[in-house]
C-alpha positions as CSV (number, residue, x, y, z in Angstrom):
1,X,94.9,163.0,105.2
2,X,94.7,161.0,108.2
3,X,91.7,160.6,110.2
4,X,93.1,158.9,113.2
5,X,91.1,155.8,113.0
6,X,92.5,153.1,115.4
7,X,89.8,150.5,115.7
8,X,86.8,149.3,113.5
9,X,84.0,148.3,115.7
10,X,80.7,146.5,114.3
11,X,78.3,147.1,116.4
12,X,75.2,144.7,116.5
13,X,71.7,144.9,118.2
14,X,70.6,141.6,119.2
15,X,67.0,140.8,120.2
16,X,68.2,137.7,122.1
17,X,71.3,139.3,123.7
18,X,72.2,136.1,125.6
19,X,72.1,133.7,122.6
20,X,74.1,136.0,120.7
21,X,76.7,136.7,123.1
22,X,77.1,132.6,123.8
23,X,77.3,132.1,120.1
24,X,79.9,134.6,119.4
25,X,81.9,134.3,122.6
26,X,81.4,130.7,123.8
27,X,81.0,128.9,120.5
28,X,83.0,130.9,117.9
29,X,85.7,131.9,120.4
30,X,85.7,136.0,120.3
31,X,87.6,137.0,123.3
32,X,85.7,139.4,125.8
33,X,87.5,142.7,126.1
34,X,84.8,144.3,128.2
35,X,81.1,144.3,129.4
36,X,78.8,146.8,130.7
37,X,75.6,146.6,132.3
38,X,73.1,149.5,133.7
39,X,69.6,150.3,133.7
40,X,69.9,151.1,130.0
41,X,70.8,147.6,129.1
42,X,74.0,145.3,128.6
43,X,76.8,145.5,126.1
44,X,79.6,143.0,125.7
45,X,82.8,144.3,123.6
46,X,84.2,141.2,121.7
47,X,87.9,141.0,120.1
48,X,87.7,139.7,116.6
49,X,91.4,140.0,115.6
50,X,92.4,142.1,113.1
51,X,89.7,144.4,111.5
52,X,89.3,145.5,107.8
53,X,86.5,147.3,106.1
54,X,85.7,145.7,102.6
55,X,83.7,147.8,100.4
56,X,82.3,146.2,97.2
57,X,79.9,147.2,94.4
58,X,76.9,145.1,93.6
59,X,78.0,143.1,90.8
60,X,81.0,142.0,92.9
61,X,78.9,141.2,95.9
62,X,76.6,139.2,93.3
63,X,79.8,137.3,92.2
64,X,80.9,136.5,95.7
65,X,77.5,135.1,96.6
66,X,77.4,133.0,93.3
67,X,80.9,131.3,94.2
68,X,80.1,131.0,97.9
69,X,76.5,130.1,97.7
70,X,75.4,129.5,94.0
71,X,72.9,132.7,94.3
72,X,72.5,136.1,95.4
73,X,71.4,135.8,99.4
74,X,73.4,138.5,101.3
75,X,72.0,141.7,102.2
76,X,74.3,144.9,102.2
77,X,76.4,143.8,105.1
78,X,78.0,140.5,105.5
79,X,80.5,139.6,108.3
80,X,83.4,137.5,107.3
81,X,85.9,135.7,110.1
82,X,89.1,134.2,108.7
83,X,89.4,131.0,110.7
84,X,92.0,128.1,111.0
85,X,89.7,125.4,109.6
86,X,86.4,126.2,107.6
87,X,85.2,122.7,108.0
88,X,85.3,122.4,111.7
89,X,84.3,125.8,112.6
90,X,81.0,125.4,110.2
91,X,80.3,122.2,111.9
92,X,80.6,123.8,115.4
93,X,78.7,126.9,114.6
94,X,75.8,124.8,113.1
95,X,75.7,122.6,116.4
96,X,75.5,125.9,118.2
97,X,72.5,126.9,116.3
98,X,73.8,128.6,113.1
99,X,71.9,127.6,109.8
100,X,74.4,126.6,107.0
101,X,73.6,128.3,103.6
102,X,76.4,126.9,101.9
103,X,79.1,124.1,102.9
104,X,82.7,125.2,102.5
105,X,83.6,125.7,99.0
106,X,86.9,126.4,97.4
107,X,87.0,129.9,95.9
108,X,88.6,131.2,92.6
109,X,91.0,133.1,95.2
110,X,92.0,130.0,97.0
111,X,90.5,130.0,100.2
112,X,87.6,127.9,101.8
113,X,84.4,129.7,102.3
114,X,81.4,128.6,104.1
115,X,78.2,130.8,104.5
116,X,75.9,130.7,107.8
117,X,72.9,132.4,109.0
118,X,73.7,133.1,112.7
119,X,72.1,134.8,115.5
120,X,71.3,138.5,115.6
121,X,70.4,138.2,112.0
122,X,74.2,138.3,110.6
123,X,75.0,136.4,107.6
124,X,78.7,135.1,108.0
125,X,81.2,133.9,105.8
126,X,84.0,131.9,107.2
127,X,87.1,131.8,105.3
128,X,90.3,129.7,105.5
129,X,93.0,130.7,103.4
130,X,94.8,127.9,101.5
131,X,98.0,129.6,100.5
132,X,99.8,128.9,97.4
């Protein structure tokens, strides 16, 4: 069965729209695809590279939190961004106002993962694939 899905778009409602836009576009570096404004409000669509939908069960979500943070901290949605340098990106996002929950940690699946609390109430994982 083919559904014809061509894009996954995560829609985030941000109470502080300008701060969220500055953080995700200007600091994290997501490219702006489009922006619209009307009497009904504002929206900006940012490119985030390739999108995937990762579905996990509660035990595995707890395992991921244990590996990255040391305890269960994420809600039912966590956003993960693959970056070139987890350490550097963590510092940049922290300087821009994100709260570091856990510093970059080498995982059993051989990536360097950091956890942050970011604007618009999102919990982020930054991950850097370390290879073989």
